[in-house]
């Protein structure tokens, strides 16, 4: 998990583990009720388990599985751990000795991914990939995972260490080859990347490129001093993305009483900016929100504010009854194709915020 030699957790590491923890709580409940008899979690860069008074990703997974076992007796939970640093692996073995821990390997992260993508495991699969740097795990490894049925990925990217070099000579400076490779791996044109005026805009771009490759993706971006870090979620299913965004928002609310520094989610100005001129129905709004980092509750809160300011117009379909603040958002409306309303911008919003 990140720097193999660190003794204490830095701020952004605590936060990404907190998001992982919040997501796992939602994830285990969903997959246990989804008809899966087997659930596998993989951590290719697991670290040593404990850092000072904080637990790392591997022990976080152990604690969540242990807590959930009594509620899903018919589901087999399997945890596969790997730590490339042998000293850390020995420490990890001392704190993660549970019956559901299938292995604690000691190999390169990409070799571990190759091994278990070829293992043919059934059921649902979740990968937490937190390499030291961004060169250890490339797109080929992520794609191998996403080729497996029912797989999701949480991928950590040290955003600043790519973003700050975007204006360099990426094609000819040997020191910048890793940056050029990252952009090429995820089909990001250099010109397109350089148009990103902030690290957050670059994180948005990465997520949208991930969407083109793997269907559903968005990021939770943390800031620590001048540095930005992103935890990027990747899935073939929209409901997984919804639960990840909920986990991000939970940590965002919790940070009010801590030293954590998660970048706030989008607000009504950002939602209005992505609303197409033609308008969208409620099912399209649900999906548009998810693909731009909004939970359904976040979309609902923004729409309520926009409607109160008469910045959007709501057109009800024939026979639809609608109360105040009701926008018919959520996976059930989307799943059943229940299109109740059309939402459109009322006027040119450019000078309203």
mmCIF file of C-alpha atoms in Angstrom, residues 35-233:
data_model
loop_
_atom_site.group_PDB
_atom_site.id
_atom_site.type_symbol
_atom_site.label_atom_id
_atom_site.label_comp_id
_atom_site.label_asym_id
_atom_site.label_seq_id
_atom_site.Cartn_x
_atom_site.Cartn_y
_atom_site.Cartn_z
ATOM 1 C CA UNK A 35 -26.901 -14.057 -5.558
ATOM 2 C CA UNK A 36 -23.119 -14.511 -5.445
ATOM 3 C CA UNK A 37 -21.860 -17.576 -3.597
ATOM 4 C CA UNK A 38 -18.258 -16.391 -3.822
ATOM 5 C CA UNK A 39 -16.728 -12.923 -3.269
ATOM 6 C CA UNK A 40 -13.001 -12.307 -3.774
ATOM 7 C CA UNK A 41 -10.994 -9.224 -2.795
ATOM 8 C CA UNK A 42 -7.457 -8.675 -4.086
ATOM 9 C CA UNK A 43 -4.773 -6.289 -2.826
ATOM 10 C CA UNK A 44 -1.602 -6.469 -4.989
ATOM 11 C CA UNK A 45 0.305 -3.841 -2.943
ATOM 12 C CA UNK A 46 -0.965 -4.645 0.530
ATOM 13 C CA UNK A 47 1.764 -3.054 2.656
ATOM 14 C CA UNK A 48 2.498 -4.262 6.170
ATOM 15 C CA UNK A 49 -0.983 -4.012 7.675
ATOM 16 C CA UNK A 50 -0.456 -1.507 10.491
ATOM 17 C CA UNK A 51 1.176 1.927 10.387
ATOM 18 C CA UNK A 52 1.531 3.441 13.839
ATOM 19 C CA UNK A 53 -2.028 3.719 15.156
ATOM 20 C CA UNK A 54 -3.642 3.224 11.713
ATOM 21 C CA UNK A 55 -4.609 0.117 9.793
ATOM 22 C CA UNK A 56 -3.806 -0.266 6.094
ATOM 23 C CA UNK A 57 -5.932 -1.554 3.245
ATOM 24 C CA UNK A 58 -5.308 -5.274 3.875
ATOM 25 C CA UNK A 59 -6.340 -5.173 7.527
ATOM 26 C CA UNK A 60 -9.272 -2.928 6.605
ATOM 27 C CA UNK A 61 -10.465 -5.673 4.242
ATOM 28 C CA UNK A 62 -9.974 -8.298 6.962
ATOM 29 C CA UNK A 63 -11.954 -6.299 9.507
ATOM 30 C CA UNK A 64 -14.843 -5.742 7.112
ATOM 31 C CA UNK A 65 -15.029 -9.382 6.071
ATOM 32 C CA UNK A 66 -14.946 -10.528 9.702
ATOM 33 C CA UNK A 67 -17.735 -8.126 10.623
ATOM 34 C CA UNK A 68 -19.868 -9.238 7.680
ATOM 35 C CA UNK A 69 -19.448 -13.023 7.972
ATOM 36 C CA UNK A 70 -22.378 -13.578 10.405
ATOM 37 C CA UNK A 71 -24.756 -11.812 7.998
ATOM 38 C CA UNK A 72 -23.830 -13.869 4.920
ATOM 39 C CA UNK A 73 -23.239 -17.471 6.046
ATOM 40 C CA UNK A 74 -23.880 -18.859 2.552
ATOM 41 C CA UNK A 75 -21.259 -16.660 0.856
ATOM 42 C CA UNK A 76 -17.620 -17.672 0.621
ATOM 43 C CA UNK A 77 -15.310 -14.686 1.173
ATOM 44 C CA UNK A 78 -11.732 -14.893 -0.078
ATOM 45 C CA UNK A 79 -8.938 -12.353 0.411
ATOM 46 C CA UNK A 80 -5.802 -12.487 -1.747
ATOM 47 C CA UNK A 81 -2.892 -10.362 -0.574
ATOM 48 C CA UNK A 82 0.461 -9.514 -2.101
ATOM 49 C CA UNK A 83 3.303 -7.336 -0.856
ATOM 50 C CA UNK A 84 6.370 -6.866 -3.087
ATOM 51 C CA UNK A 85 8.590 -5.848 -0.146
ATOM 52 C CA UNK A 86 9.524 -8.995 1.792
ATOM 53 C CA UNK A 87 10.003 -7.260 5.166
ATOM 54 C CA UNK A 88 6.531 -5.756 4.896
ATOM 55 C CA UNK A 89 5.100 -9.114 3.818
ATOM 56 C CA UNK A 90 6.427 -10.708 7.004
ATOM 57 C CA UNK A 91 4.791 -7.986 9.100
ATOM 58 C CA UNK A 92 1.552 -8.378 7.159
ATOM 59 C CA UNK A 93 1.511 -12.122 7.842
ATOM 60 C CA UNK A 94 1.444 -11.421 11.582
ATOM 61 C CA UNK A 95 -1.774 -9.362 11.478
ATOM 62 C CA UNK A 96 -3.725 -10.981 8.621
ATOM 63 C CA UNK A 97 -3.814 -14.632 9.634
ATOM 64 C CA UNK A 98 -7.518 -15.341 9.096
ATOM 65 C CA UNK A 99 -9.115 -18.387 7.529
ATOM 66 C CA UNK A 100 -10.455 -16.379 4.574
ATOM 67 C CA UNK A 101 -6.965 -15.048 3.688
ATOM 68 C CA UNK A 102 -6.000 -17.327 0.818
ATOM 69 C CA UNK A 103 -2.458 -16.074 0.337
ATOM 70 C CA UNK A 104 0.082 -13.418 1.233
ATOM 71 C CA UNK A 105 2.332 -13.459 -1.819
ATOM 72 C CA UNK A 106 5.641 -11.718 -2.401
ATOM 73 C CA UNK A 107 5.940 -10.786 -6.068
ATOM 74 C CA UNK A 108 5.616 -7.831 -8.405
ATOM 75 C CA UNK A 109 2.124 -6.351 -8.465
ATOM 76 C CA UNK A 110 1.613 -6.995 -12.186
ATOM 77 C CA UNK A 111 2.718 -10.629 -11.777
ATOM 78 C CA UNK A 112 0.200 -11.069 -8.965
ATOM 79 C CA UNK A 113 -2.555 -9.548 -11.139
ATOM 80 C CA UNK A 114 -1.632 -11.810 -14.047
ATOM 81 C CA UNK A 115 -1.657 -14.872 -11.772
ATOM 82 C CA UNK A 116 -5.091 -14.297 -10.290
ATOM 83 C CA UNK A 117 -6.718 -13.038 -13.479
ATOM 84 C CA UNK A 118 -5.757 -16.419 -14.915
ATOM 85 C CA UNK A 119 -7.074 -18.329 -11.889
ATOM 86 C CA UNK A 120 -10.658 -18.451 -13.173
ATOM 87 C CA UNK A 121 -12.294 -17.406 -9.903
ATOM 88 C CA UNK A 122 -16.073 -17.257 -10.071
ATOM 89 C CA UNK A 123 -18.337 -14.811 -8.262
ATOM 90 C CA UNK A 124 -17.742 -11.110 -7.722
ATOM 91 C CA UNK A 125 -14.236 -9.654 -7.603
ATOM 92 C CA UNK A 126 -12.921 -6.367 -6.146
ATOM 93 C CA UNK A 127 -9.356 -5.147 -6.636
ATOM 94 C CA UNK A 128 -7.756 -2.432 -4.491
ATOM 95 C CA UNK A 129 -4.618 -1.317 -6.344
ATOM 96 C CA UNK A 130 -2.389 1.137 -4.494
ATOM 97 C CA UNK A 131 1.100 0.900 -6.027
ATOM 98 C CA UNK A 132 4.106 2.956 -4.997
ATOM 99 C CA UNK A 133 4.054 5.470 -7.861
ATOM 100 C CA UNK A 134 2.030 5.069 -11.031
ATOM 101 C CA UNK A 135 4.393 2.995 -13.191
ATOM 102 C CA UNK A 136 4.044 -0.356 -11.410
ATOM 103 C CA UNK A 137 0.542 -1.146 -12.700
ATOM 104 C CA UNK A 138 -0.352 -0.149 -16.264
ATOM 105 C CA UNK A 139 -3.484 -0.277 -18.372
ATOM 106 C CA UNK A 140 -2.770 -3.834 -19.545
ATOM 107 C CA UNK A 141 -3.159 -5.093 -15.976
ATOM 108 C CA UNK A 142 -6.322 -3.066 -15.368
ATOM 109 C CA UNK A 143 -7.780 -4.344 -18.649
ATOM 110 C CA UNK A 144 -7.012 -7.951 -17.701
ATOM 111 C CA UNK A 145 -9.020 -7.441 -14.527
ATOM 112 C CA UNK A 146 -11.911 -5.772 -16.315
ATOM 113 C CA UNK A 147 -12.078 -8.589 -18.857
ATOM 114 C CA UNK A 148 -13.131 -10.854 -15.984
ATOM 115 C CA UNK A 149 -16.863 -11.011 -15.322
ATOM 116 C CA UNK A 150 -18.188 -9.087 -12.305
ATOM 117 C CA UNK A 151 -14.988 -7.214 -11.502
ATOM 118 C CA UNK A 152 -14.358 -3.759 -10.040
ATOM 119 C CA UNK A 153 -11.181 -1.787 -9.417
ATOM 120 C CA UNK A 154 -10.128 0.949 -7.013
ATOM 121 C CA UNK A 155 -6.936 2.418 -8.504
ATOM 122 C CA UNK A 156 -4.784 4.965 -6.678
ATOM 123 C CA UNK A 157 -3.060 7.611 -8.836
ATOM 124 C CA UNK A 158 -0.568 10.183 -7.450
ATOM 125 C CA UNK A 159 -2.106 12.880 -9.609
ATOM 126 C CA UNK A 160 0.348 15.740 -9.073
ATOM 127 C CA UNK A 161 3.320 13.605 -10.123
ATOM 128 C CA UNK A 162 1.766 13.316 -13.578
ATOM 129 C CA UNK A 163 -0.017 16.648 -13.885
ATOM 130 C CA UNK A 164 2.971 18.876 -13.098
ATOM 131 C CA UNK A 165 4.953 17.427 -16.017
ATOM 132 C CA UNK A 166 2.258 17.693 -18.709
ATOM 133 C CA UNK A 167 3.873 20.717 -20.340
ATOM 134 C CA UNK A 168 7.273 19.041 -20.584
ATOM 135 C CA UNK A 169 8.769 17.459 -23.684
ATOM 136 C CA UNK A 170 7.013 14.153 -23.228
ATOM 137 C CA UNK A 171 8.147 12.682 -26.546
ATOM 138 C CA UNK A 172 11.887 13.249 -26.139
ATOM 139 C CA UNK A 173 12.760 13.691 -22.463
ATOM 140 C CA UNK A 174 13.651 10.243 -21.120
ATOM 141 C CA UNK A 175 12.743 11.273 -17.571
ATOM 142 C CA UNK A 176 9.192 12.007 -18.699
ATOM 143 C CA UNK A 177 8.603 8.712 -20.514
ATOM 144 C CA UNK A 178 6.482 7.354 -17.614
ATOM 145 C CA UNK A 179 4.157 10.371 -17.954
ATOM 146 C CA UNK A 180 3.893 9.869 -21.731
ATOM 147 C CA UNK A 181 3.216 6.160 -21.208
ATOM 148 C CA UNK A 182 0.449 6.863 -18.682
ATOM 149 C CA UNK A 183 -1.295 9.222 -21.116
ATOM 150 C CA UNK A 184 -0.872 6.779 -23.982
ATOM 151 C CA UNK A 185 -2.071 3.849 -21.875
ATOM 152 C CA UNK A 186 -5.404 5.512 -21.208
ATOM 153 C CA UNK A 187 -5.777 7.125 -24.648
ATOM 154 C CA UNK A 188 -5.296 10.670 -23.336
ATOM 155 C CA UNK A 189 -3.911 13.011 -25.994
ATOM 156 C CA UNK A 190 -1.139 15.289 -24.747
ATOM 157 C CA UNK A 191 -2.934 18.343 -26.144
ATOM 158 C CA UNK A 192 -6.128 17.299 -24.357
ATOM 159 C CA UNK A 193 -4.309 16.795 -21.057
ATOM 160 C CA UNK A 194 -2.600 20.187 -21.301
ATOM 161 C CA UNK A 195 -5.971 21.899 -21.595
ATOM 162 C CA UNK A 196 -6.720 20.852 -17.996
ATOM 163 C CA UNK A 197 -6.257 24.034 -15.976
ATOM 164 C CA UNK A 198 -6.224 22.283 -12.577
ATOM 165 C CA UNK A 199 -5.344 18.839 -11.168
ATOM 166 C CA UNK A 200 -9.079 18.292 -10.550
ATOM 167 C CA UNK A 201 -9.866 18.900 -14.220
ATOM 168 C CA UNK A 202 -7.157 16.361 -15.064
ATOM 169 C CA UNK A 203 -8.709 13.830 -12.658
ATOM 170 C CA UNK A 204 -12.076 14.407 -14.364
ATOM 171 C CA UNK A 205 -10.439 13.753 -17.742
ATOM 172 C CA UNK A 206 -8.835 10.517 -16.510
ATOM 173 C CA UNK A 207 -12.225 9.318 -15.223
ATOM 174 C CA UNK A 208 -13.941 10.100 -18.518
ATOM 175 C CA UNK A 209 -11.273 8.178 -20.417
ATOM 176 C CA UNK A 210 -11.791 5.270 -18.016
ATOM 177 C CA UNK A 211 -15.512 5.458 -18.808
ATOM 178 C CA UNK A 212 -14.751 5.106 -22.512
ATOM 179 C CA UNK A 213 -12.660 2.026 -21.787
ATOM 180 C CA UNK A 214 -14.603 0.339 -18.989
ATOM 181 C CA UNK A 215 -18.116 1.905 -18.843
ATOM 182 C CA UNK A 216 -18.287 3.439 -15.362
ATOM 183 C CA UNK A 217 -15.661 5.436 -13.493
ATOM 184 C CA UNK A 218 -15.127 8.466 -11.309
ATOM 185 C CA UNK A 219 -12.597 9.656 -8.764
ATOM 186 C CA UNK A 220 -12.252 10.814 -5.187
ATOM 187 C CA UNK A 221 -9.435 13.357 -5.130
ATOM 188 C CA UNK A 222 -7.523 14.335 -2.013
ATOM 189 C CA UNK A 223 -5.182 17.264 -1.411
ATOM 190 C CA UNK A 224 -2.262 17.360 0.985
ATOM 191 C CA UNK A 225 -0.400 20.662 0.855
ATOM 192 C CA UNK A 226 0.457 21.264 -2.820
ATOM 193 C CA UNK A 227 -0.096 17.615 -3.775
ATOM 194 C CA UNK A 228 -3.214 15.992 -5.243
ATOM 195 C CA UNK A 229 -3.995 12.267 -5.176
ATOM 196 C CA UNK A 230 -6.897 10.418 -6.782
ATOM 197 C CA UNK A 231 -8.610 7.145 -5.958
ATOM 198 C CA UNK A 232 -10.292 6.109 -9.212
ATOM 199 C CA UNK A 233 -13.187 3.649 -9.234
#
